[in-house]
């Protein structure tokens, strides 16, 4: 039997493939195939490694015959005495050679009865984060379908309660697990197998983010790595990208994107600040697909790499978009809710844009900025955000009041806006009344609509309503309002009483119509 056939026989007896054997030896599957077909011969280092994997000696593997023992031959007495002098020397030489062979065997092959050490599992793709534990093991976590549920066979633990969000699919929930060093975004799916109907559950990791230096990509790049190391590791397959305002993991000057197809396109984002990587995010791109590949640069915000440098030779200036007031509100709102790294000044500017532009926006236009399946989501998301503020300035209350007659506020949207009006009325009843005397140019009577909306929805909150009425009556009796403000205060109280009776017929629209 030739050497290749013996290698094949031993491998099959272990129940492993050529690829598995190659992985254990650090060679390719093609190399193992060539050995087994006798088109190539393993060198001495690989022979020793093969013998170790198969649990046999090199001699057994190669079927090398043992050297024959010397046969004594009678010779004349004078020559026999001369030959006897070589016996001690031969024995000493054999002992030295035997000792060297035993030492090599013990050091490199181990004892025959010792089990072979299996190689540590490695990520199947480049879209993984690895780290080193105190026992020198290197666990990892990787994008894609997982073999177990969170924390996916790792020692990662939550540092704050996990966020669980519903999705457009009843069988899937979205999860955000903050493990301190790593933020994991994953989906939990429950689906019934057909035709048996057996329920199957599994989880997919959709995104991984980190700003901690000890967590690296398979190419060895982590937060704190130099930009030079990043370019050396990924080369011209990177795409240079200008800073985006929509999403910001960490403060950065610009970022690089590296994409590859791994069960669909995935991308790693390397955020760079002052020449060093400040954060890493990797995610499955789904609908965006190959958006961040070198073949899809736009020479406006995304540029190819050439010789380790961004190639700006075809750079184009972006078209100046004329933003509507509604679009400006949407951009400011999106920045606030999608970025956790805005400065206090940036947060203030976004909030000011939203409240200042409320009276001039078109809510029906905002509805077109939601998802294709649920376009009105953008409207109700903004309504919810406006209603959930902890505090309002008097100016912000005024913008909400004047926004009650903004374009597109009708039907179900008008009812939702009534809830917002009652919220700010309960927050500061006196400010709500004072604002009704301020000037604002509008074709519709915003004062009447703000009073009606607050009263109509406020009746559902009996405790808050009672407290607001007490505050207004106290302000009237204490002469805290001007004459004009007092008129609006009495009209507001009249509308609140009418709301409790659910009858607004015959009510005046202004203090001048009060008896």
Short mmCIF file of C-alpha atoms in Angstrom, two decimals:
data_model
loop_
_atom_site.label_atom_id
_atom_site.label_comp_id
_atom_site.label_asym_id
_atom_site.label_seq_id
_atom_site.Cartn_x
_atom_site.Cartn_y
_atom_site.Cartn_z
CA UNK A 1 0.00 0.00 0.00
CA UNK A 2 1.43 3.37 -0.99
CA UNK A 3 1.79 6.34 1.42
CA UNK A 4 -1.17 8.27 -0.03
CA UNK A 5 -3.49 5.32 0.41
CA UNK A 6 -2.40 4.91 4.04
CA UNK A 7 -3.00 8.64 4.73
CA UNK A 8 -6.49 8.32 3.22
CA UNK A 9 -7.20 5.16 5.22
CA UNK A 10 -6.11 6.70 8.54
CA UNK A 11 -8.13 9.91 7.84
CA UNK A 12 -11.31 8.00 7.09
CA UNK A 13 -10.85 5.91 10.23
CA UNK A 14 -11.00 9.20 12.20
CA UNK A 15 -14.20 10.17 10.37
CA UNK A 16 -12.89 13.56 9.20
CA UNK A 17 -12.80 15.22 5.78
CA UNK A 18 -9.76 16.35 3.80
CA UNK A 19 -10.65 19.95 4.71
CA UNK A 20 -10.80 19.06 8.44
CA UNK A 21 -7.41 17.31 8.28
CA UNK A 22 -5.91 20.25 6.42
CA UNK A 23 -7.26 22.68 9.05
CA UNK A 24 -5.63 20.66 11.83
CA UNK A 25 -2.28 20.63 10.01
CA UNK A 26 -2.44 24.21 8.79
CA UNK A 27 -2.47 23.23 5.11
CA UNK A 28 -5.10 23.44 2.38
CA UNK A 29 -7.57 20.74 1.41
CA UNK A 30 -5.86 20.58 -2.00
CA UNK A 31 -2.54 19.67 -0.33
CA UNK A 32 -4.17 16.75 1.52
CA UNK A 33 -5.81 15.62 -1.74
CA UNK A 34 -2.44 15.60 -3.53
CA UNK A 35 -0.88 13.51 -0.73
CA UNK A 36 -3.69 10.96 -0.86
CA UNK A 37 -3.50 10.65 -4.67
CA UNK A 38 0.33 10.34 -4.50
CA UNK A 39 0.81 13.40 -6.74
CA UNK A 40 2.80 15.05 -3.93
CA UNK A 41 4.64 13.85 -0.83
CA UNK A 42 4.42 15.53 2.59
CA UNK A 43 7.70 16.83 3.93
CA UNK A 44 9.20 15.58 7.23
CA UNK A 45 7.38 18.21 9.37
CA UNK A 46 4.03 17.26 7.83
CA UNK A 47 4.80 13.52 8.20
CA UNK A 48 5.43 14.04 11.90
CA UNK A 49 2.22 16.08 12.21
CA UNK A 50 0.23 13.39 10.32
CA UNK A 51 1.60 10.66 12.58
CA UNK A 52 0.58 12.71 15.64
CA UNK A 53 -2.98 13.18 14.31
CA UNK A 54 -3.32 9.45 13.46
CA UNK A 55 -1.73 8.25 16.72
CA UNK A 56 0.94 6.18 15.00
CA UNK A 57 4.68 6.42 14.57
CA UNK A 58 6.30 7.86 11.48
CA UNK A 59 7.68 4.41 10.74
CA UNK A 60 4.18 2.88 10.83
CA UNK A 61 2.77 5.64 8.66
CA UNK A 62 5.49 5.32 6.05
CA UNK A 63 5.93 1.54 6.57
CA UNK A 64 9.68 2.06 6.91
CA UNK A 65 11.31 -1.30 7.86
CA UNK A 66 13.27 -1.48 11.12
CA UNK A 67 17.05 -1.86 10.57
CA UNK A 68 18.08 -5.57 10.86
CA UNK A 69 20.13 -6.71 13.83
CA UNK A 70 23.80 -7.46 13.02
CA UNK A 71 24.54 -11.20 12.48
CA UNK A 72 27.67 -12.52 14.16
CA UNK A 73 30.10 -14.18 11.70
CA UNK A 74 32.92 -16.45 12.82
CA UNK A 75 36.31 -15.17 11.89
CA UNK A 76 39.85 -16.04 12.73
CA UNK A 77 40.90 -15.41 16.30
CA UNK A 78 43.21 -12.49 15.58
CA UNK A 79 40.45 -10.51 13.69
CA UNK A 80 37.80 -11.41 16.31
CA UNK A 81 39.82 -9.75 19.06
CA UNK A 82 40.11 -6.59 16.92
CA UNK A 83 36.30 -6.48 16.25
CA UNK A 84 35.51 -6.79 19.97
CA UNK A 85 37.00 -3.35 20.59
CA UNK A 86 34.19 -1.84 18.49
CA UNK A 87 31.34 -3.42 20.45
CA UNK A 88 31.36 -0.90 23.38
CA UNK A 89 31.61 1.97 20.91
CA UNK A 90 28.65 0.65 18.87
CA UNK A 91 26.55 0.17 21.99
CA UNK A 92 27.36 3.69 23.17
CA UNK A 93 26.49 5.14 19.74
CA UNK A 94 23.18 3.22 19.67
CA UNK A 95 22.31 4.46 23.16
CA UNK A 96 22.96 8.08 22.11
CA UNK A 97 20.86 7.74 18.94
CA UNK A 98 18.05 6.05 20.90
CA UNK A 99 18.08 8.81 23.50
CA UNK A 100 17.87 11.51 20.84
CA UNK A 101 14.98 9.74 19.09
CA UNK A 102 13.09 9.30 22.38
CA UNK A 103 13.62 12.96 23.33
CA UNK A 104 12.36 14.13 19.92
CA UNK A 105 9.34 11.83 20.10
CA UNK A 106 8.46 12.95 23.62
CA UNK A 107 8.82 16.65 22.78
CA UNK A 108 7.08 16.75 19.40
CA UNK A 109 4.71 13.78 19.22
CA UNK A 110 3.81 13.12 22.85
CA UNK A 111 2.82 9.76 24.17
CA UNK A 112 0.88 7.50 21.82
CA UNK A 113 -2.02 7.26 24.23
CA UNK A 114 -2.41 11.06 24.61
CA UNK A 115 -5.43 12.43 22.64
CA UNK A 116 -4.76 14.99 19.91
CA UNK A 117 -5.56 18.60 20.87
CA UNK A 118 -8.42 19.90 18.73
CA UNK A 119 -7.87 23.34 17.19
CA UNK A 120 -9.85 26.21 18.70
CA UNK A 121 -12.95 27.23 16.71
CA UNK A 122 -12.48 30.23 14.46
CA UNK A 123 -14.98 32.74 12.96
CA UNK A 124 -16.40 31.62 9.64
CA UNK A 125 -16.23 35.16 8.20
CA UNK A 126 -14.47 38.48 8.69
CA UNK A 127 -17.55 39.95 10.40
CA UNK A 128 -16.70 39.02 13.97
CA UNK A 129 -15.20 40.49 17.13
CA UNK A 130 -12.60 38.50 19.06
CA UNK A 131 -11.06 39.10 22.45
CA UNK A 132 -8.61 37.39 24.85
CA UNK A 133 -9.72 36.00 28.20
CA UNK A 134 -7.60 35.54 31.31
CA UNK A 135 -7.13 31.84 30.45
CA UNK A 136 -5.59 32.89 27.09
CA UNK A 137 -8.56 31.55 25.09
CA UNK A 138 -9.94 33.72 22.28
CA UNK A 139 -13.75 33.70 22.22
CA UNK A 140 -15.57 35.50 19.43
CA UNK A 141 -19.01 36.68 18.40
CA UNK A 142 -20.05 36.85 14.76
CA UNK A 143 -22.81 38.26 12.55
CA UNK A 144 -25.40 35.86 11.20
CA UNK A 145 -27.48 32.93 12.41
CA UNK A 146 -26.43 31.65 15.83
CA UNK A 147 -26.28 28.09 17.16
CA UNK A 148 -27.59 29.19 20.57
CA UNK A 149 -29.54 32.05 22.13
CA UNK A 150 -28.11 35.20 23.74
CA UNK A 151 -25.32 35.44 24.95
CA UNK A 152 -24.50 32.99 22.11
CA UNK A 153 -22.09 30.76 24.02
CA UNK A 154 -19.95 33.65 25.30
CA UNK A 155 -19.45 35.06 28.80
CA UNK A 156 -20.90 38.47 27.81
CA UNK A 157 -23.43 39.88 30.28
CA UNK A 158 -25.94 42.73 30.12
CA UNK A 159 -24.93 45.99 31.78
CA UNK A 160 -28.43 47.47 31.45
CA UNK A 161 -31.90 46.06 30.73
CA UNK A 162 -32.23 44.62 27.26
CA UNK A 163 -34.40 46.55 24.78
CA UNK A 164 -37.03 44.48 22.99
CA UNK A 165 -38.90 46.03 20.05
CA UNK A 166 -41.73 44.73 17.92
CA UNK A 167 -41.18 44.55 14.17
CA UNK A 168 -43.39 44.50 11.11
CA UNK A 169 -43.37 40.70 11.37
CA UNK A 170 -45.40 39.04 14.13
CA UNK A 171 -42.91 36.17 14.30
CA UNK A 172 -39.85 38.38 14.93
CA UNK A 173 -38.70 40.76 17.66
CA UNK A 174 -35.67 43.08 17.55
CA UNK A 175 -33.29 43.18 20.53
CA UNK A 176 -30.55 45.57 21.69
CA UNK A 177 -28.24 44.01 24.26
CA UNK A 178 -25.74 46.41 25.84
CA UNK A 179 -22.92 44.28 27.25
CA UNK A 180 -20.69 47.22 28.16
CA UNK A 181 -17.80 46.43 25.84
CA UNK A 182 -20.03 45.25 22.99
CA UNK A 183 -23.47 46.37 21.83
CA UNK A 184 -25.31 43.47 20.17
CA UNK A 185 -28.34 43.99 17.94
CA UNK A 186 -30.10 40.74 17.11
CA UNK A 187 -33.42 39.31 15.97
CA UNK A 188 -35.38 36.51 17.63
CA UNK A 189 -37.46 34.53 15.16
CA UNK A 190 -40.19 31.98 15.82
CA UNK A 191 -41.48 30.09 12.81
CA UNK A 192 -43.54 26.96 12.27
CA UNK A 193 -42.03 24.30 10.06
CA UNK A 194 -44.24 22.97 7.28
CA UNK A 195 -45.94 20.55 7.01
CA UNK A 196 -45.28 19.26 10.54
CA UNK A 197 -46.13 22.58 12.17
CA UNK A 198 -43.33 22.21 14.72
CA UNK A 199 -42.27 25.57 16.20
CA UNK A 200 -38.67 26.50 15.44
CA UNK A 201 -36.81 29.34 17.20
CA UNK A 202 -33.48 30.89 16.36
CA UNK A 203 -31.60 34.18 16.60
CA UNK A 204 -29.62 36.24 14.09
CA UNK A 205 -27.01 38.82 15.07
CA UNK A 206 -27.64 41.83 12.82
CA UNK A 207 -25.03 44.28 14.15
CA UNK A 208 -22.09 44.51 16.57
CA UNK A 209 -20.56 47.74 17.89
CA UNK A 210 -17.64 48.45 20.20
CA UNK A 211 -15.43 51.32 21.28
CA UNK A 212 -13.28 49.16 23.61
CA UNK A 213 -9.68 48.49 22.60
CA UNK A 214 -9.60 44.81 23.57
CA UNK A 215 -12.17 43.74 20.95
CA UNK A 216 -10.75 43.29 17.47
CA UNK A 217 -11.76 42.13 14.00
CA UNK A 218 -10.18 38.92 12.63
CA UNK A 219 -7.65 41.20 10.88
CA UNK A 220 -6.53 42.47 14.30
CA UNK A 221 -7.99 46.00 14.11
CA UNK A 222 -9.56 47.40 17.30
CA UNK A 223 -10.41 50.77 18.80
CA UNK A 224 -7.10 52.50 19.35
CA UNK A 225 -5.46 50.94 16.29
CA UNK A 226 -3.68 53.47 14.11
CA UNK A 227 -5.10 54.48 10.75
CA UNK A 228 -1.88 53.16 9.17
CA UNK A 229 -2.52 49.69 10.67
CA UNK A 230 -6.10 49.80 9.39
CA UNK A 231 -4.97 50.64 5.85
CA UNK A 232 -2.32 47.92 5.96
CA UNK A 233 -4.86 45.31 7.10
CA UNK A 234 -7.65 46.07 4.61
CA UNK A 235 -5.91 47.96 1.81
CA UNK A 236 -7.67 49.46 -1.17
CA UNK A 237 -10.82 47.39 -0.61
CA UNK A 238 -11.79 50.06 1.91
CA UNK A 239 -14.15 52.90 0.97
CA UNK A 240 -13.40 56.34 2.41
CA UNK A 241 -16.58 58.05 3.65
CA UNK A 242 -17.25 61.59 4.81
CA UNK A 243 -18.87 61.97 8.23
CA UNK A 244 -22.61 61.30 8.18
CA UNK A 245 -25.02 63.16 10.43
CA UNK A 246 -27.71 60.48 10.49
CA UNK A 247 -25.87 57.94 12.67
CA UNK A 248 -22.85 58.44 14.90
CA UNK A 249 -21.37 55.64 17.03
CA UNK A 250 -18.58 57.83 18.40
CA UNK A 251 -17.17 61.26 17.61
CA UNK A 252 -15.07 60.96 14.47
CA UNK A 253 -13.60 62.96 11.59
CA UNK A 254 -14.50 60.45 8.84
CA UNK A 255 -14.88 56.69 8.54
CA UNK A 256 -13.87 53.75 6.37
CA UNK A 257 -16.22 51.00 5.21
CA UNK A 258 -15.21 47.47 4.25
CA UNK A 259 -17.82 45.20 2.65
CA UNK A 260 -17.91 41.58 1.55
CA UNK A 261 -20.53 39.05 0.58
CA UNK A 262 -21.12 36.58 3.41
CA UNK A 263 -24.65 35.14 3.15
CA UNK A 264 -25.63 38.58 1.87
CA UNK A 265 -23.57 41.76 2.02
CA UNK A 266 -22.18 42.83 5.37
CA UNK A 267 -20.07 45.90 6.17
CA UNK A 268 -17.58 46.94 8.85
CA UNK A 269 -17.40 50.64 9.67
CA UNK A 270 -14.14 51.97 11.14
CA UNK A 271 -14.63 55.43 12.66
CA UNK A 272 -11.41 57.46 12.67
CA UNK A 273 -10.59 60.45 14.85
CA UNK A 274 -7.19 62.16 14.83
CA UNK A 275 -5.49 59.26 13.04
CA UNK A 276 -6.79 56.42 15.24
CA UNK A 277 -9.77 54.11 15.15
CA UNK A 278 -12.28 55.42 17.72
CA UNK A 279 -14.99 52.80 17.21
CA UNK A 280 -16.06 49.80 15.14
CA UNK A 281 -19.49 48.78 13.93
CA UNK A 282 -20.32 45.83 11.71
CA UNK A 283 -23.76 45.02 10.38
CA UNK A 284 -25.66 42.99 7.83
CA UNK A 285 -26.78 45.46 5.19
CA UNK A 286 -30.02 43.77 4.01
CA UNK A 287 -31.77 46.37 1.78
CA UNK A 288 -28.62 48.49 1.38
CA UNK A 289 -26.75 45.51 -0.07
CA UNK A 290 -23.45 46.56 -1.69
CA UNK A 291 -23.92 50.26 -0.90
CA UNK A 292 -20.43 50.61 0.65
CA UNK A 293 -18.39 48.64 -1.91
CA UNK A 294 -15.62 50.15 -4.09
CA UNK A 295 -17.86 49.60 -7.12
CA UNK A 296 -20.59 51.82 -5.65
CA UNK A 297 -18.76 55.03 -4.71
CA UNK A 298 -20.43 58.33 -5.63
CA UNK A 299 -17.38 60.67 -5.48
CA UNK A 300 -19.51 62.98 -3.31
CA UNK A 301 -19.50 61.36 0.12
CA UNK A 302 -17.92 57.97 -0.68
CA UNK A 303 -14.54 57.67 -2.39
CA UNK A 304 -12.38 54.74 -3.58
CA UNK A 305 -8.91 54.04 -2.21
CA UNK A 306 -5.86 54.07 -4.44
CA UNK A 307 -2.40 53.19 -3.18
CA UNK A 308 -3.48 53.50 0.43
CA UNK A 309 -4.95 57.01 -0.02
CA UNK A 310 -8.49 58.27 -0.75
CA UNK A 311 -8.83 59.07 -4.46
CA UNK A 312 -10.49 62.48 -4.75
CA UNK A 313 -9.58 62.94 -8.42
CA UNK A 314 -13.23 62.62 -9.55
CA UNK A 315 -14.76 64.45 -6.61
CA UNK A 316 -18.11 66.13 -7.24
CA UNK A 317 -19.85 68.77 -5.20
CA UNK A 318 -23.27 67.74 -3.87
CA UNK A 319 -26.31 69.45 -5.27
CA UNK A 320 -27.72 72.06 -2.95
CA UNK A 321 -31.09 70.71 -1.91
CA UNK A 322 -33.79 73.25 -1.10
CA UNK A 323 -35.08 71.87 2.17
CA UNK A 324 -38.70 72.43 3.11
CA UNK A 325 -39.63 73.25 6.70
CA UNK A 326 -41.07 69.74 7.03
CA UNK A 327 -37.83 68.18 5.81
CA UNK A 328 -35.82 70.25 8.27
CA UNK A 329 -38.04 69.07 11.13
CA UNK A 330 -37.62 65.46 10.00
CA UNK A 331 -33.81 65.77 9.83
CA UNK A 332 -33.58 67.38 13.27
CA UNK A 333 -35.93 64.81 14.79
CA UNK A 334 -34.05 61.90 13.19
CA UNK A 335 -30.73 63.16 14.54
CA UNK A 336 -32.09 63.44 18.06
CA UNK A 337 -33.60 59.97 18.23
CA UNK A 338 -30.90 58.05 16.33
CA UNK A 339 -27.71 59.47 17.85
CA UNK A 340 -26.63 59.19 21.47
CA UNK A 341 -23.44 61.20 20.97
CA UNK A 342 -24.73 64.68 20.16
CA UNK A 343 -23.29 67.49 22.23
CA UNK A 344 -25.60 69.59 24.40
CA UNK A 345 -25.38 72.39 21.84
CA UNK A 346 -26.32 70.04 18.99
CA UNK A 347 -29.28 68.66 20.95
CA UNK A 348 -30.48 72.18 21.70
CA UNK A 349 -30.21 73.20 18.03
CA UNK A 350 -32.21 70.16 16.88
CA UNK A 351 -34.91 70.72 19.47
CA UNK A 352 -35.16 74.40 18.57
CA UNK A 353 -35.56 73.53 14.85
CA UNK A 354 -38.42 71.15 15.64
CA UNK A 355 -40.45 73.49 17.83
CA UNK A 356 -39.77 76.63 15.79
CA UNK A 357 -40.90 75.04 12.52
CA UNK A 358 -44.00 73.23 13.86
CA UNK A 359 -46.48 75.93 12.73
CA UNK A 360 -45.05 76.01 9.18
CA UNK A 361 -44.67 72.31 8.43
CA UNK A 362 -46.90 70.06 6.34
CA UNK A 363 -47.88 66.93 8.26
CA UNK A 364 -49.02 65.12 5.12
CA UNK A 365 -45.53 65.65 3.65
CA UNK A 366 -44.02 64.24 6.84
CA UNK A 367 -46.21 61.17 6.37
CA UNK A 368 -44.40 60.43 3.11
CA UNK A 369 -41.07 60.20 4.94
CA UNK A 370 -41.97 57.06 6.89
CA UNK A 371 -41.49 53.51 5.67
CA UNK A 372 -43.08 52.42 2.40
CA UNK A 373 -45.35 50.00 4.25
CA UNK A 374 -46.30 52.35 7.09
CA UNK A 375 -45.74 55.93 5.85
CA UNK A 376 -47.66 57.51 8.76
CA UNK A 377 -45.16 56.11 11.28
CA UNK A 378 -43.10 59.31 10.98
CA UNK A 379 -46.12 61.40 12.02
CA UNK A 380 -47.01 59.38 15.11
CA UNK A 381 -43.34 59.05 16.09
CA UNK A 382 -42.95 62.85 16.10
CA UNK A 383 -46.26 63.26 17.99
CA UNK A 384 -45.07 60.78 20.61
CA UNK A 385 -41.72 62.54 20.95
CA UNK A 386 -43.37 65.95 21.38
CA UNK A 387 -45.75 64.58 24.03
CA UNK A 388 -43.06 62.78 26.04
CA UNK A 389 -40.84 65.77 26.90
CA UNK A 390 -40.15 66.21 30.59
CA UNK A 391 -40.43 70.00 30.38
CA UNK A 392 -41.49 72.76 27.98
CA UNK A 393 -40.50 76.40 27.78
CA UNK A 394 -43.28 78.97 27.36
CA UNK A 395 -42.03 79.58 23.82
CA UNK A 396 -42.27 75.86 23.01
CA UNK A 397 -45.83 75.77 24.34
CA UNK A 398 -46.65 78.72 22.07
CA UNK A 399 -45.22 76.90 19.01
CA UNK A 400 -47.33 73.86 19.80
CA UNK A 401 -50.43 76.05 20.12
CA UNK A 402 -49.85 77.85 16.84
CA UNK A 403 -49.00 74.50 15.23
CA UNK A 404 -52.57 73.31 15.88
CA UNK A 405 -53.60 74.81 12.50
CA UNK A 406 -50.54 73.61 10.55
CA UNK A 407 -51.19 72.06 7.16
CA UNK A 408 -52.26 68.41 7.30
CA UNK A 409 -53.59 68.40 10.90
CA UNK A 410 -56.94 66.71 10.42
CA UNK A 411 -58.76 63.46 11.18
CA UNK A 412 -56.80 61.06 13.38
CA UNK A 413 -53.85 63.43 13.34
CA UNK A 414 -56.01 66.18 14.87
CA UNK A 415 -57.00 63.86 17.72
CA UNK A 416 -53.35 63.01 18.38
CA UNK A 417 -52.45 66.69 18.30
CA UNK A 418 -55.24 67.35 20.83
CA UNK A 419 -53.42 65.01 23.20
CA UNK A 420 -50.25 67.09 22.72
CA UNK A 421 -52.18 70.31 23.46
CA UNK A 422 -53.66 68.90 26.67
CA UNK A 423 -50.16 67.71 27.70
CA UNK A 424 -48.64 71.20 27.48
CA UNK A 425 -51.77 72.76 29.05
CA UNK A 426 -51.45 70.51 32.10
CA UNK A 427 -47.71 71.22 32.27
CA UNK A 428 -48.19 75.00 32.62
CA UNK A 429 -51.83 76.23 32.51
CA UNK A 430 -50.85 79.87 33.13
CA UNK A 431 -48.33 79.93 30.28
CA UNK A 432 -50.93 78.31 28.00
CA UNK A 433 -53.39 81.15 28.77
CA UNK A 434 -50.79 83.92 28.43
CA UNK A 435 -49.77 82.63 25.00
CA UNK A 436 -53.34 83.05 23.73
CA UNK A 437 -52.85 86.84 23.83
CA UNK A 438 -49.69 86.77 21.68
CA UNK A 439 -49.75 87.75 17.99
CA UNK A 440 -49.35 85.18 15.23
CA UNK A 441 -50.36 85.60 11.61
CA UNK A 442 -52.56 82.74 10.46
CA UNK A 443 -55.53 82.32 8.17
CA UNK A 444 -57.19 80.05 10.75
CA UNK A 445 -58.05 80.80 14.36
CA UNK A 446 -55.21 78.99 16.10
CA UNK A 447 -56.36 80.25 19.53
CA UNK A 448 -59.75 78.58 19.21
CA UNK A 449 -58.23 75.33 17.90
CA UNK A 450 -55.67 75.15 20.72
CA UNK A 451 -58.35 75.75 23.39
CA UNK A 452 -60.74 73.22 21.82
CA UNK A 453 -58.04 70.58 21.35
CA UNK A 454 -56.72 70.86 24.91
CA UNK A 455 -60.23 70.73 26.42
CA UNK A 456 -61.46 67.90 24.20
CA UNK A 457 -58.59 65.56 25.10
CA UNK A 458 -57.95 66.83 28.64
CA UNK A 459 -61.28 65.51 29.92
CA UNK A 460 -59.80 61.99 29.88
CA UNK A 461 -57.32 62.91 32.61
CA UNK A 462 -59.45 63.80 35.64
CA UNK A 463 -56.65 64.43 38.15
CA UNK A 464 -54.58 66.60 35.83
CA UNK A 465 -57.74 68.42 34.73
CA UNK A 466 -58.79 69.20 38.30
CA UNK A 467 -55.31 70.51 39.15
CA UNK A 468 -55.27 72.74 36.05
CA UNK A 469 -58.72 74.19 36.82
CA UNK A 470 -57.65 74.94 40.40
CA UNK A 471 -54.55 76.73 39.10
CA UNK A 472 -56.57 78.86 36.66
CA UNK A 473 -59.20 79.79 39.28
CA UNK A 474 -56.45 80.73 41.73
CA UNK A 475 -54.82 82.93 39.06
CA UNK A 476 -58.15 84.66 38.37
CA UNK A 477 -58.94 85.28 42.03
CA UNK A 478 -55.40 86.49 42.66
CA UNK A 479 -55.50 88.95 39.73
CA UNK A 480 -52.44 87.30 38.19
CA UNK A 481 -53.71 87.81 34.64
CA UNK A 482 -54.25 90.95 32.58
CA UNK A 483 -57.79 91.72 31.51
CA UNK A 484 -57.21 90.08 28.11
CA UNK A 485 -55.60 87.03 29.67
CA UNK A 486 -58.46 86.77 32.19
CA UNK A 487 -60.95 86.66 29.31
CA UNK A 488 -59.13 83.72 27.71
CA UNK A 489 -58.86 82.02 31.11
CA UNK A 490 -62.65 82.18 31.61
CA UNK A 491 -63.20 80.89 28.06
CA UNK A 492 -60.83 77.99 28.72
CA UNK A 493 -62.71 77.08 31.89
CA UNK A 494 -65.99 77.18 29.95
CA UNK A 495 -64.61 74.75 27.38
CA UNK A 496 -63.34 72.41 30.09
CA UNK A 497 -66.81 72.32 31.66
CA UNK A 498 -68.34 71.63 28.24
CA UNK A 499 -65.87 68.79 27.66
CA UNK A 500 -67.00 67.11 30.86
CA UNK A 501 -70.59 67.23 29.52
CA UNK A 502 -69.35 66.22 26.04
CA UNK A 503 -71.28 69.09 24.52
CA UNK A 504 -69.54 72.00 22.78
CA UNK A 505 -72.58 73.34 20.94
CA UNK A 506 -73.18 77.08 21.17
CA UNK A 507 -69.84 77.91 22.82
CA UNK A 508 -68.19 81.23 21.96
CA UNK A 509 -64.95 81.19 19.94
CA UNK A 510 -63.36 84.16 21.73
CA UNK A 511 -63.58 86.04 25.07
CA UNK A 512 -65.41 88.89 23.29
CA UNK A 513 -68.41 86.56 22.83
CA UNK A 514 -68.64 85.68 26.52
CA UNK A 515 -71.73 87.06 28.34
#
